[in-house]
Short mmCIF file of C-alpha atoms and ligand atoms in Angstrom, two decimals:
data_model
loop_
_atom_site.label_atom_id
_atom_site.label_comp_id
_atom_site.label_asym_id
_atom_site.label_seq_id
_atom_site.Cartn_x
_atom_site.Cartn_y
_atom_site.Cartn_z
CA UNK C 268 -13.52 8.34 0.63
CA UNK C 269 -13.22 4.95 2.25
CA UNK C 270 -9.90 3.53 3.42
CA UNK C 271 -9.37 -0.16 4.15
CA UNK C 272 -6.18 -1.35 5.81
CA UNK C 273 -5.27 -4.53 3.93
CA UNK C 274 -2.04 -5.31 5.70
CA UNK C 275 -0.68 -3.72 8.87
CA UNK C 276 2.22 -6.07 9.56
CA UNK C 277 5.88 -6.36 8.73
CA UNK C 278 7.93 -8.89 6.73
CA UNK C 279 7.55 -11.31 9.67
CA UNK C 280 4.94 -14.05 9.13
CA UNK C 281 1.71 -13.47 11.01
CA UNK C 282 -1.85 -14.76 10.87
CA UNK C 283 -3.20 -11.51 12.29
CA UNK C 284 -1.24 -8.99 10.25
CA UNK C 285 -0.45 -9.33 6.57
CA UNK C 286 2.30 -7.26 4.98
CA UNK C 287 1.70 -3.73 3.75
CA UNK C 288 -1.34 -2.86 1.69
CA UNK C 289 -3.98 -0.10 1.70
CA UNK C 290 -7.15 0.32 -0.32
CA UNK C 291 -8.78 3.66 -1.17
CA UNK C 292 -12.25 4.01 -2.67
CA UNK C 293 -12.49 7.51 -4.06
CA UNK C 294 -14.22 9.21 -6.99
CA UNK C 295 -15.47 5.90 -8.36
CA UNK C 296 -11.95 4.45 -8.48
CA UNK C 297 -10.37 1.68 -6.44
CA UNK C 298 -6.75 2.48 -5.67
CA UNK C 299 -4.25 0.20 -3.96
CA UNK C 300 -1.13 1.50 -2.26
CA UNK C 301 1.47 -1.22 -1.73
CA UNK C 302 0.66 -4.89 -2.08
CA UNK C 303 2.84 -7.02 0.16
CA UNK C 304 2.37 -10.75 0.78
CA UNK C 305 -1.14 -11.41 2.12
CA UNK C 306 -2.49 -7.99 1.16
CA UNK C 307 -4.28 -9.40 -1.86
CA UNK C 308 -6.06 -12.01 0.25
CA UNK C 309 -7.24 -9.16 2.48
CA UNK C 310 -8.47 -7.32 -0.64
CA UNK C 311 -10.64 -10.34 -1.45
CA UNK C 312 -11.78 -10.58 2.17
CA UNK C 313 -12.77 -6.90 2.03
CA UNK C 314 -15.27 -7.77 -0.70
CA UNK C 315 -13.28 -6.60 -3.70
CA UNK C 316 -11.64 -8.37 -6.62
CA UNK C 317 -8.49 -7.76 -8.60
CA UNK C 318 -10.58 -6.66 -11.60
CA UNK C 319 -12.07 -3.81 -9.55
CA UNK C 320 -8.66 -2.23 -8.93
CA UNK C 321 -7.60 0.34 -11.53
CA UNK C 322 -4.49 1.87 -9.99
CA UNK C 323 -1.66 0.66 -7.80
CA UNK C 324 1.03 2.80 -6.20
CA UNK C 325 4.23 1.36 -4.71
CA UNK C 326 6.05 3.36 -2.05
CA UNK C 327 9.24 1.32 -2.37
CA UNK C 328 10.26 -2.12 -3.53
CA UNK C 329 10.91 -3.94 -0.29
CA UNK C 330 9.23 -7.31 -0.83
CA UNK C 331 6.80 -6.80 2.03
CA UNK C 332 5.34 -3.96 -0.04
CA UNK C 333 5.19 -5.55 -3.50
CA UNK C 334 5.15 -9.37 -3.41
CA UNK C 335 1.42 -9.58 -4.23
CA UNK C 336 1.92 -7.40 -7.32
CA UNK C 337 2.08 -10.58 -9.40
CA UNK C 338 -1.17 -11.86 -7.95
CA UNK C 339 -2.93 -8.56 -8.61
CA UNK C 340 -1.75 -8.37 -12.21
CA UNK C 341 -2.25 -12.02 -13.16
CA UNK C 342 -5.63 -12.54 -11.50
CA UNK C 343 -6.83 -9.23 -12.88
CA UNK C 344 -5.67 -10.20 -16.37
CA UNK C 345 -7.10 -13.72 -16.16
CA UNK C 346 -10.51 -12.80 -14.75
CA UNK C 347 -10.72 -9.56 -16.71
CA UNK C 348 -10.55 -11.41 -20.06
CA UNK C 349 -9.53 -8.28 -21.99
CA UNK C 350 -12.75 -6.53 -20.95
CA UNK C 351 -11.18 -4.09 -18.48
CA UNK C 352 -8.53 -1.41 -18.99
CA UNK C 353 -4.93 -2.31 -18.23
CA UNK C 354 -3.80 -1.69 -14.67
CA UNK C 355 -2.08 1.66 -14.08
CA UNK C 356 1.06 1.25 -11.99
CA UNK C 357 3.08 3.97 -10.24
CA UNK C 358 6.21 3.55 -8.19
CA UNK C 359 9.92 4.20 -7.96
CA UNK C 360 12.44 2.66 -10.31
CA UNK C 361 12.95 -0.16 -11.06
CA UNK C 362 9.20 -0.90 -11.07
CA UNK C 363 9.20 -0.85 -14.90
CA UNK C 364 12.02 -3.38 -15.04
CA UNK C 365 10.39 -5.50 -12.33
CA UNK C 366 7.16 -5.51 -14.34
CA UNK C 367 8.99 -6.59 -17.48
CA UNK C 368 10.95 -9.28 -15.61
CA UNK C 369 7.69 -10.66 -14.20
CA UNK C 370 5.25 -10.42 -17.10
CA UNK C 371 7.38 -9.88 -20.23
CA UNK C 372 7.83 -12.60 -22.88
CA UNK C 373 11.09 -13.68 -21.22
CA UNK C 374 9.77 -12.95 -17.73
CA UNK C 375 9.16 -15.21 -14.75
CA UNK C 376 5.56 -15.78 -15.82
CA UNK C 377 6.33 -15.75 -19.55
CA UNK C 378 5.76 -19.51 -20.08
CA UNK C 379 2.51 -19.46 -18.06
CA UNK C 380 1.21 -16.44 -19.97
CA UNK C 381 2.12 -18.02 -23.28
CA UNK C 382 0.30 -21.22 -22.35
CA UNK C 383 -2.80 -19.27 -21.34
CA UNK C 384 -2.73 -17.26 -24.55
CA UNK C 385 -2.07 -20.21 -26.90
CA UNK C 386 -3.47 -23.44 -25.45
CA UNK C 387 -6.99 -24.29 -26.59
CA UNK C 388 -8.16 -25.20 -23.09
CA UNK C 389 -7.16 -21.77 -21.83
CA UNK C 390 -8.74 -20.10 -24.85
CA UNK C 391 -11.95 -21.96 -24.03
CA UNK C 392 -11.95 -20.52 -20.50
CA UNK C 393 -11.04 -17.07 -21.82
CA UNK C 394 -13.96 -17.09 -24.26
CA UNK C 395 -16.31 -18.38 -21.57
CA UNK C 396 -15.38 -15.29 -19.56
CA UNK C 397 -16.36 -13.09 -22.48
CA UNK C 398 -12.96 -12.60 -24.06
CA UNK C 399 -12.41 -12.35 -27.81
CA UNK C 400 -9.36 -13.93 -29.40
CA UNK C 401 -6.59 -13.27 -30.10
CA UNK C 402 -5.90 -12.89 -26.39
CA UNK C 403 -3.56 -10.08 -25.37
CA UNK C 404 -0.79 -10.48 -22.84
CA UNK C 405 -1.01 -8.62 -19.49
CA UNK C 406 0.29 -5.14 -20.11
CA UNK C 407 0.33 -2.98 -16.97
CA UNK C 408 0.84 0.69 -17.81
CA UNK C 409 3.82 1.62 -15.69
CA UNK C 410 4.96 5.11 -14.81
CA UNK C 411 8.00 5.52 -12.63
CA UNK C 412 7.45 8.42 -10.24
CA UNK C 413 9.63 10.46 -7.92
CA UNK C 414 9.15 12.94 -5.10
CA UNK C 415 7.41 16.03 -6.48
CA UNK C 416 5.42 14.19 -9.16
CA UNK C 417 1.64 14.43 -9.31
CA UNK C 418 -0.77 11.80 -10.63
CA UNK C 419 -4.27 12.98 -11.52
CA UNK C 420 -7.25 10.64 -11.43
CA UNK C 421 -11.01 10.80 -11.64
CA UNK C 422 -11.82 13.23 -8.81
CA UNK C 423 -8.55 12.59 -6.96
CA UNK C 424 -4.91 13.57 -7.10
CA UNK C 425 -1.84 11.85 -5.68
CA UNK C 426 1.21 13.91 -4.80
CA UNK C 427 4.43 11.94 -4.49
CA UNK C 428 6.73 12.80 -1.62
CA UNK C 429 9.96 11.75 0.00
CA UNK C 430 10.12 9.14 2.76
CA UNK C 431 13.10 8.53 5.05
CA UNK C 432 13.72 4.80 4.84
CA UNK C 433 16.46 2.75 3.16
CA UNK C 434 18.00 5.14 0.68
CA UNK C 435 20.17 4.98 -1.32
CA UNK C 436 19.69 1.26 -1.92
CA UNK C 437 15.97 1.81 -2.59
CA UNK C 438 14.14 4.96 -3.62
CA UNK C 439 11.47 5.43 -0.95
CA UNK C 440 8.32 7.44 -1.52
CA UNK C 441 5.29 8.67 0.39
CA UNK C 442 1.93 9.57 -1.13
CA UNK C 443 -0.67 12.21 -0.41
CA UNK C 444 -4.13 11.53 -1.82
CA UNK C 445 -6.38 14.58 -2.14
CA UNK C 446 -10.01 14.59 -3.18
CA UNK C 447 -13.13 16.57 -2.45
CA UNK C 448 -13.93 13.69 -0.08
CA UNK C 449 -10.88 14.35 2.06
CA UNK C 450 -7.11 13.97 2.18
CA UNK C 451 -4.92 11.15 3.37
CA UNK C 452 -1.16 10.76 3.53
CA UNK C 453 0.42 7.31 3.43
CA UNK C 454 4.05 7.58 4.37
CA UNK C 455 5.15 4.21 3.01
CA UNK C 456 7.89 3.16 5.37
CA UNK C 457 9.57 6.09 7.04
CA UNK C 458 11.13 7.55 10.09
CA UNK C 459 10.55 11.18 10.95
CA UNK C 460 11.48 13.70 8.27
CA UNK C 461 10.69 17.29 7.34
CA UNK C 462 9.50 16.44 3.83
CA UNK C 463 6.87 14.14 5.27
CA UNK C 464 5.61 16.79 7.68
CA UNK C 465 5.12 19.11 4.70
CA UNK C 466 3.50 16.42 2.53
CA UNK C 467 1.02 15.45 5.26
CA UNK C 468 0.18 19.00 6.31
CA UNK C 469 -3.50 19.39 7.20
CA UNK C 470 -4.52 15.89 6.07
CA UNK C 471 -7.57 14.19 7.54
CA UNK C 472 -5.58 11.00 8.02
CA UNK C 473 -1.89 10.12 8.25
CA UNK C 474 -1.16 6.41 7.89
CA UNK C 475 2.29 5.91 9.35
CA UNK C 476 4.75 3.14 10.10
CA UNK C 477 4.99 2.59 13.87
CA UNK C 478 7.59 -0.11 13.83
CA UNK C 479 8.96 -0.01 17.35
CA UNK C 480 8.79 1.51 20.81
CA UNK C 481 10.78 4.75 21.10
CA UNK C 482 14.15 4.18 22.68
CA UNK C 483 14.43 0.52 21.69
CA UNK C 484 16.06 1.19 18.33
CA UNK C 485 19.56 -0.31 18.10
CA UNK C 486 21.03 2.62 16.13
CA UNK C 487 20.16 6.14 14.95
CA UNK C 488 20.14 4.79 11.40
CA UNK C 489 17.40 2.35 12.38
CA UNK C 490 15.43 5.17 13.98
CA UNK C 491 15.67 7.32 10.84
CA UNK C 492 14.49 4.41 8.67
CA UNK C 493 11.64 3.04 10.81
CA UNK C 494 9.06 5.09 12.68
CA UNK C 495 8.84 5.02 16.46
CA UNK C 496 5.88 6.26 18.44
CA UNK C 497 7.30 9.47 19.91
CA UNK C 498 8.69 10.62 16.58
CA UNK C 499 5.33 9.85 15.00
CA UNK C 500 3.52 11.89 17.65
CA UNK C 501 5.74 14.88 16.95
CA UNK C 502 5.29 14.57 13.19
CA UNK C 503 1.52 14.21 13.37
CA UNK C 504 1.30 17.22 15.69
CA UNK C 505 3.51 19.38 13.48
CA UNK C 506 1.71 18.33 10.30
CA UNK C 507 -1.64 19.19 11.91
CA UNK C 508 -3.37 16.03 10.76
CA UNK C 509 -6.69 15.05 12.33
CA UNK C 510 -6.11 11.32 12.70
CA UNK C 511 -2.96 9.23 12.99
CA UNK C 512 -3.24 5.58 11.98
CA UNK C 513 -0.42 3.39 13.28
CA UNK C 514 0.64 0.54 11.06
CA UNK C 515 3.60 -1.73 10.16
CA UNK C 516 3.48 -2.95 13.75
CA UNK C 517 6.06 -5.35 15.12
CA UNK C 518 4.80 -8.23 17.25
CA UNK C 519 6.91 -6.96 20.18
CA UNK C 520 4.71 -3.88 20.57
CA UNK C 521 1.44 -5.48 19.49
CA UNK C 522 0.38 -6.68 22.92
CA UNK C 523 -1.96 -5.55 25.72
CA UNK C 524 -0.48 -2.82 27.87
CA UNK C 525 2.17 -1.81 25.34
CA UNK C 526 -0.49 -0.75 22.83
CA UNK C 527 -2.22 1.41 25.41
CA UNK C 528 1.06 2.92 26.58
CA UNK C 529 2.06 3.86 23.04
CA UNK C 530 -1.31 5.45 22.24
CA UNK C 531 -1.34 7.27 25.59
CA UNK C 532 2.18 8.65 25.10
CA UNK C 533 1.38 9.76 21.55
CA UNK C 534 -1.67 11.60 22.86
CA UNK C 535 0.51 13.59 25.25
CA UNK C 536 1.90 15.38 22.21
CA UNK C 537 -0.61 14.83 19.41
CA UNK C 538 -4.18 15.86 20.18
CA UNK C 539 -5.98 14.30 17.23
CA UNK C 540 -7.37 10.78 17.09
CA UNK C 541 -4.93 7.86 17.27
CA UNK C 542 -5.93 4.54 15.73
CA UNK C 543 -4.07 1.28 16.28
CA UNK C 544 -4.22 -0.25 12.81
CA UNK C 545 -5.73 -3.68 12.24
CA UNK C 546 -6.07 -5.65 9.02
CA UNK C 547 -9.45 -4.93 7.38
CA UNK C 548 -10.15 -1.92 9.55
CA UNK C 549 -12.12 0.60 7.53
CA UNK C 550 -12.15 4.38 7.88
CA UNK C 551 -14.47 6.86 6.26
CA UNK C 552 -13.12 10.32 5.44
CA UNK C 553 -13.95 13.08 6.26
CA UNK C 554 -14.42 12.55 9.94
CA UNK C 555 -12.22 9.48 10.00
CA UNK C 556 -15.02 7.58 11.65
CA UNK C 557 -14.58 3.85 11.87
CA UNK C 558 -17.66 2.47 10.17
CA UNK C 559 -16.82 -1.20 10.29
CA UNK C 560 -14.20 -3.62 11.46
CA UNK C 561 -14.24 -6.95 9.69
CA UNK C 562 -12.20 -10.07 9.81
ZN1 ZN R 41 10.46 -0.99 3.85
#
């Protein structure tokens, strides 16, 4: 299994860190988890195209985790020219409604889609790409999932878990991906919580939000919603994961000296490998060896 970090930033604009996105190559499938603004550009930079992606999972519907959903669906539909299966989409409610509001006949992109389906110039391009008229509309296959659900794929399985983030306004999920090529847990956005320790137990890799430096959180509520480095160390140690990948990194902590201090302090409690996430960093599981860093 190969993991590519597509976006390791936050909602804040950054040239170095795009918003959340992760790519998993496993069992012949290309799976995306979260697709925030800029993540799709990183997907292209990683050497992949929208048409190669078969499945997308959303941990929660904060915009920094789903704004490139439109780009994934529309570019996939346009370039795919009806020759690839519809995208399979998994996420918390209201992902089905969001999908309909974006791509439905009365949706945000409804007029664009209609023009591309009906106008002769667009039909010409569609046929040049190998499509056969009449052209179908984009029709992502959406399944709303909740903690405890399981999604089976071709040689892989995703178990949906609970994340501690911004409930009850948004349902917030974490995902565990198991395959015979290894196991990885992506916690979405989350502070420390028992359910996550259980979900991640024994994984090769835990990809976890490391939003801020422990002790700098303004409130306990903020701490419960957004991971800090000492809480992450304790969770990774208790879950018994082999590698902890830190992501969703605020600019305040993403600087020389602070990075080293955070990793050092985590390693006082967690004795596996600690990786400071970077956009386009690639990991190979099992072994969690970094095989390439691009970009
Ligand atoms: Zn969030």
